[in-house]
PDB file of C-alpha atoms in Angstrom:
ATOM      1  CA  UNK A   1      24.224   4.085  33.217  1.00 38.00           C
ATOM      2  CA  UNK A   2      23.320   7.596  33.439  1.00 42.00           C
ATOM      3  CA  UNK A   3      24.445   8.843  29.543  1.00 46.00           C
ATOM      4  CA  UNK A   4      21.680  10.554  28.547  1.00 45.00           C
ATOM      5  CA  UNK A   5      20.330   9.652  24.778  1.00 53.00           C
ATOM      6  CA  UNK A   6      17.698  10.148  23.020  1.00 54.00           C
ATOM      7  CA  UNK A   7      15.826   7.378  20.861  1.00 64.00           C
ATOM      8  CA  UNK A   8      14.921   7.477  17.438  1.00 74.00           C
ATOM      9  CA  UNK A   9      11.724   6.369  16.222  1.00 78.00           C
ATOM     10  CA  UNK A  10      10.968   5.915  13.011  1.00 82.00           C
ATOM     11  CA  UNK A  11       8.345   8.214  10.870  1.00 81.00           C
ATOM     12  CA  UNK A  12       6.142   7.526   8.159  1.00 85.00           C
ATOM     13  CA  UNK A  13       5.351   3.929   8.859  1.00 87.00           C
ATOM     14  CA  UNK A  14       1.631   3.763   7.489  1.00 88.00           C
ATOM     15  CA  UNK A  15      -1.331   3.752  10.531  1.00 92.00           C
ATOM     16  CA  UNK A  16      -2.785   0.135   9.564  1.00 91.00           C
ATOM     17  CA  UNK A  17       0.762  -1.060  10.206  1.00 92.00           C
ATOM     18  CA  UNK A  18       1.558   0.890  13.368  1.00 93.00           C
ATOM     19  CA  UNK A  19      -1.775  -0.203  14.267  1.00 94.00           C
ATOM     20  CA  UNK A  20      -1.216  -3.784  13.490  1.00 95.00           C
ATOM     21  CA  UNK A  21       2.077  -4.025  15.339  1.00 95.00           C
ATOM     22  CA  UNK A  22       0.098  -2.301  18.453  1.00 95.00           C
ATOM     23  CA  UNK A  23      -1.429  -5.981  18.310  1.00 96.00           C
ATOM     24  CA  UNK A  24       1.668  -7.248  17.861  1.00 96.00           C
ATOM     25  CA  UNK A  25       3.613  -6.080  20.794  1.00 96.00           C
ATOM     26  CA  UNK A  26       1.871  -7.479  23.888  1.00 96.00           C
ATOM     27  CA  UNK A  27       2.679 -11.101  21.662  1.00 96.00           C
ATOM     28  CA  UNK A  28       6.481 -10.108  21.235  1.00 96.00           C
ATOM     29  CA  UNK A  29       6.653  -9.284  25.516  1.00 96.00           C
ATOM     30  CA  UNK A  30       5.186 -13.070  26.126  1.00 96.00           C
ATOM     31  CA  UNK A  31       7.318 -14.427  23.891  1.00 96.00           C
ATOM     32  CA  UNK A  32      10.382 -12.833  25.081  1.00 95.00           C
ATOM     33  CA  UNK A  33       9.315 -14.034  28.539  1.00 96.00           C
ATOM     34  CA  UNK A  34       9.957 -17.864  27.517  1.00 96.00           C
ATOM     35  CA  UNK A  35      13.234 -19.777  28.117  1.00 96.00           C
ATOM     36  CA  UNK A  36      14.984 -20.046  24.583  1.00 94.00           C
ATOM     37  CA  UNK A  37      14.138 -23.221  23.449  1.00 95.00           C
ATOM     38  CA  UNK A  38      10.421 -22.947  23.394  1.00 96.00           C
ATOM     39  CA  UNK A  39      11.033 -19.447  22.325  1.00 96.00           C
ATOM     40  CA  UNK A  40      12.317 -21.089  19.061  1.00 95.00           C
ATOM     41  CA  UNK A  41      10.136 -23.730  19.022  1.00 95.00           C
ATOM     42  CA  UNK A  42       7.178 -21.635  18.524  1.00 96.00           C
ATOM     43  CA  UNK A  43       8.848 -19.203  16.028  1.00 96.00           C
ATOM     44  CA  UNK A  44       9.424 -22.561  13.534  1.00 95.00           C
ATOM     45  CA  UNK A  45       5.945 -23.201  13.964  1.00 94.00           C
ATOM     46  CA  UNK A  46       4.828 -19.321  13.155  1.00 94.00           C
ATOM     47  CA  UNK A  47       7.539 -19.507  10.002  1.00 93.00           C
ATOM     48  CA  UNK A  48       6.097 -22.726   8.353  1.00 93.00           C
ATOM     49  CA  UNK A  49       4.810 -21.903   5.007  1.00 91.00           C
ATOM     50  CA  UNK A  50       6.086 -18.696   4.609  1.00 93.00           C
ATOM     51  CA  UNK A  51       8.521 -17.249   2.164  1.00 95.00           C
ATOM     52  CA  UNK A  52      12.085 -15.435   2.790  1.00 96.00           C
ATOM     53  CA  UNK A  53      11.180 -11.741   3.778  1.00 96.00           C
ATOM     54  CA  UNK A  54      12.862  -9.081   1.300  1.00 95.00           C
ATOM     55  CA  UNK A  55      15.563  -6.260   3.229  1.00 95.00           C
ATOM     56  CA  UNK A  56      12.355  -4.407   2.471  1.00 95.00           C
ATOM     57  CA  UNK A  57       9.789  -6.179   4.052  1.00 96.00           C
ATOM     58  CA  UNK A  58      11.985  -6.601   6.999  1.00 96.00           C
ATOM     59  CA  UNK A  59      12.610  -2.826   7.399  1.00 95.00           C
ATOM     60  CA  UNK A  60       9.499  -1.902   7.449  1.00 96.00           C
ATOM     61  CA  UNK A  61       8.226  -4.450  10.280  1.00 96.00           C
ATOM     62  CA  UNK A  62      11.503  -3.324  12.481  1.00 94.00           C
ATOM     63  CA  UNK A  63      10.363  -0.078  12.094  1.00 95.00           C
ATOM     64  CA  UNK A  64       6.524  -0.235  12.553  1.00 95.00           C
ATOM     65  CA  UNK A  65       7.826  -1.768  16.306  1.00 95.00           C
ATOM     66  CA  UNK A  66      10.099   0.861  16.913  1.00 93.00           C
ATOM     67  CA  UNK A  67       7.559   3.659  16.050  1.00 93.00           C
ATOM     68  CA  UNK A  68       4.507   2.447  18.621  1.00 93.00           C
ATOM     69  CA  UNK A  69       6.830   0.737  21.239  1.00 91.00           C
ATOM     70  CA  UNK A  70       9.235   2.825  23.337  1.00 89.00           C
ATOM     71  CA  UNK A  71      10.753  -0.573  24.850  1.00 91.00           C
ATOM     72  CA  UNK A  72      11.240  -1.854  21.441  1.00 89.00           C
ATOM     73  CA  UNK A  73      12.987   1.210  20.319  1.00 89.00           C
ATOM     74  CA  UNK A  74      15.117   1.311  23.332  1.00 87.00           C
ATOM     75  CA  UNK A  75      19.056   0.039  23.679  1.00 84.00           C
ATOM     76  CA  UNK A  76      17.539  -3.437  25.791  1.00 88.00           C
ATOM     77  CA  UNK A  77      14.411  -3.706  23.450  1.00 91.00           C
ATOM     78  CA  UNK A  78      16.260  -6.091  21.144  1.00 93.00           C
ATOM     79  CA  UNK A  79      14.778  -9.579  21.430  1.00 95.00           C
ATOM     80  CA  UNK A  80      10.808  -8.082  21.658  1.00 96.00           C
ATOM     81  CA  UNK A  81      12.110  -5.709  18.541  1.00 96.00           C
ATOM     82  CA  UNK A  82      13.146  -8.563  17.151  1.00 96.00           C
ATOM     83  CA  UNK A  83      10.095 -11.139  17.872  1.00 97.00           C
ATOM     84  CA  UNK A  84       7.747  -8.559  17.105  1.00 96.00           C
ATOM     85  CA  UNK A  85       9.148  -7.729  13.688  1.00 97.00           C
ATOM     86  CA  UNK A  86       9.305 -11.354  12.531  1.00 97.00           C
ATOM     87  CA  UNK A  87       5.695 -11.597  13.457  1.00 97.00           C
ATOM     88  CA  UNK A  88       4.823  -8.951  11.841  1.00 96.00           C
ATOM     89  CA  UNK A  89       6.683 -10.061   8.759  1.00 96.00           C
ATOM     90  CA  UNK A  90       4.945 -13.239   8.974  1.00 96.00           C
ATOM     91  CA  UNK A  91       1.031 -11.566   9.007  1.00 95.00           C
ATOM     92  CA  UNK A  92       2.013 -10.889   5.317  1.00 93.00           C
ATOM     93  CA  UNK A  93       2.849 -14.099   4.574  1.00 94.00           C
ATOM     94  CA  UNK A  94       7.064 -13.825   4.555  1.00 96.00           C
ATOM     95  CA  UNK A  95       9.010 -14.675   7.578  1.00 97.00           C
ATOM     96  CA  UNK A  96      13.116 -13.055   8.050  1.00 97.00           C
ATOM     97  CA  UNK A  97      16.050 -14.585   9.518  1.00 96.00           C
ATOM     98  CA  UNK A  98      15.483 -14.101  13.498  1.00 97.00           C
ATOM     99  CA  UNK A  99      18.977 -14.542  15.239  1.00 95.00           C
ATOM    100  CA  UNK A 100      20.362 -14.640  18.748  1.00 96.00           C
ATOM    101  CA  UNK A 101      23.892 -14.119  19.623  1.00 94.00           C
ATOM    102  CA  UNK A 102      26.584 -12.665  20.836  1.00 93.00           C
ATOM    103  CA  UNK A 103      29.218  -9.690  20.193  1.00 90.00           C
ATOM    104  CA  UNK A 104      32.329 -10.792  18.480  1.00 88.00           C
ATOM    105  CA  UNK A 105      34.647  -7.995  19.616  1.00 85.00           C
ATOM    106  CA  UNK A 106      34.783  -7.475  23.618  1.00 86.00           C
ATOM    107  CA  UNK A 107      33.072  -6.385  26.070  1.00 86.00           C
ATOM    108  CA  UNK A 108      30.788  -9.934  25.887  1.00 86.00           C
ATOM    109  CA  UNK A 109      26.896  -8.533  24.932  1.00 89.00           C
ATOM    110  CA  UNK A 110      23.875 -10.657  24.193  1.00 92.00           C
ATOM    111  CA  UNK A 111      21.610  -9.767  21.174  1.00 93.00           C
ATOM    112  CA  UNK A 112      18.764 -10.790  19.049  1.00 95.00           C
ATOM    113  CA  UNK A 113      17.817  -9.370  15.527  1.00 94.00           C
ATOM    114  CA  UNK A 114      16.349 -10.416  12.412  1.00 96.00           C
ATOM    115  CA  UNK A 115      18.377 -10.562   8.685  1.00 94.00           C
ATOM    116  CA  UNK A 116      17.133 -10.676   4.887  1.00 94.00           C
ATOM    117  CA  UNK A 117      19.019 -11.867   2.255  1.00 90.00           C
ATOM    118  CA  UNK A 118      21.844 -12.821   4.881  1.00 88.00           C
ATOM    119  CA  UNK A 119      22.554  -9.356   6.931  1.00 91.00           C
ATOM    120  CA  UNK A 120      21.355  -7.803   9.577  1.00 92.00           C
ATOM    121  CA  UNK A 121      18.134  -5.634   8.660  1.00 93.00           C
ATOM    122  CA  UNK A 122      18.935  -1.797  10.256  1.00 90.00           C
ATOM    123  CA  UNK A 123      21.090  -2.520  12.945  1.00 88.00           C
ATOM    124  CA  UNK A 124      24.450  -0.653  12.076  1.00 86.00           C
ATOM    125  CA  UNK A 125      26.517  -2.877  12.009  1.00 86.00           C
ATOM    126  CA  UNK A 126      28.618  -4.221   9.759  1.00 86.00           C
ATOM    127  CA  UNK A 127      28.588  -8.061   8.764  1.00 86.00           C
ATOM    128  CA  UNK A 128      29.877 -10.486  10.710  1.00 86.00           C
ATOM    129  CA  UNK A 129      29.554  -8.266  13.963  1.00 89.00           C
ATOM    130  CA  UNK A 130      27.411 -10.785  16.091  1.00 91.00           C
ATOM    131  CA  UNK A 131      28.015 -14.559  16.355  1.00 92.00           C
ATOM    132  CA  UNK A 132      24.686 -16.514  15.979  1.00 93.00           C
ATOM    133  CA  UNK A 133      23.869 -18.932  18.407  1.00 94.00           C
ATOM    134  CA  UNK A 134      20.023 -19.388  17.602  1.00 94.00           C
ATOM    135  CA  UNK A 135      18.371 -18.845  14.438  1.00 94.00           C
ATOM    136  CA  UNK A 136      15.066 -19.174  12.755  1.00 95.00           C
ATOM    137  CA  UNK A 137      14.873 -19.299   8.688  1.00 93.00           C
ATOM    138  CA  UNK A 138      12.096 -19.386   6.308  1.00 92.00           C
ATOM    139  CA  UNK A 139      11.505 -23.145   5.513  1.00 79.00           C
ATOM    140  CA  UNK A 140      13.595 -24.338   8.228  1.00 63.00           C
ATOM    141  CA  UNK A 141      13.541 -27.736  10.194  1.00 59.00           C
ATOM    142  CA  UNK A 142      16.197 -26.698  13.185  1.00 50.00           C
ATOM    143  CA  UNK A 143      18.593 -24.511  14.043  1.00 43.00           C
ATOM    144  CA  UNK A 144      21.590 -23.820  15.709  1.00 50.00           C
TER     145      UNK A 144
END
């Protein structure tokens, strides 16, 4: 495609935590790099123990990736955006909702993202936009 856009990173998110998801990013890229079902099966062993992340809690990892990470910020950064920020969720202890799925309305597109409290965290979109096909949750023993 050549439509020109510009991306929009986030401001404001504290330097311990852009510093902290700095760490996290090189993690997210290797992860993203692995075929899906040991991509989940070490995501349910990185969510054990830990508690629902708030809408909160998941904003603010989502963002801290898309303010140090130009590929996370970017239109095809979704599944490292989405790894990193349920990483980063889980370092303090609470863990979101990561999905993979699919567009409901045509043209067919692939996406990943994480929810709290059942929708998606920032990705403008209303409810029931994407189809999950793969999902991690807090306390979870499998998933689709």
């Amino acid at each position: 495609m050549t439509t020109p856009s510009a991306l929009e990173r986030p401001t404001g998110v504290p330097l311990t935590r852009r510093l902290t998801a700095r760490l996290v990013v090189p993690l997210a890229l290797a992860l993203s790099l692995l075929p899906p079902r040991r991509m989940r099966a070490v995501l349910h062993l990185a969510c054990r123990g830990a508690t629902p992340a708030t809408a909160t809690q998941a904003k603010d990892a989502r963002d801290a990736m898309c303010a140090v990470s130009l590929r996370c910020a970017g239109p095809k950064g979704c599944l490292p955006r989405s790894l990193g920020a349920a990483l980063l969720c889980r370092l303090g202890g609470s863990w979101p909702t990561w999905c993979t799925g699919v567009r409901v309305v045509p043209p067919f597109t692939a996406h990943a993202w994480i929810e709290a409290d059942g929708h998606p965290v920032d990705e403008g979109v209303p409810d029931g936009y994407f189809t999950r096909l793969i999902t991690v949750a807090p306390g979870s023993r499998s998933s689709r």
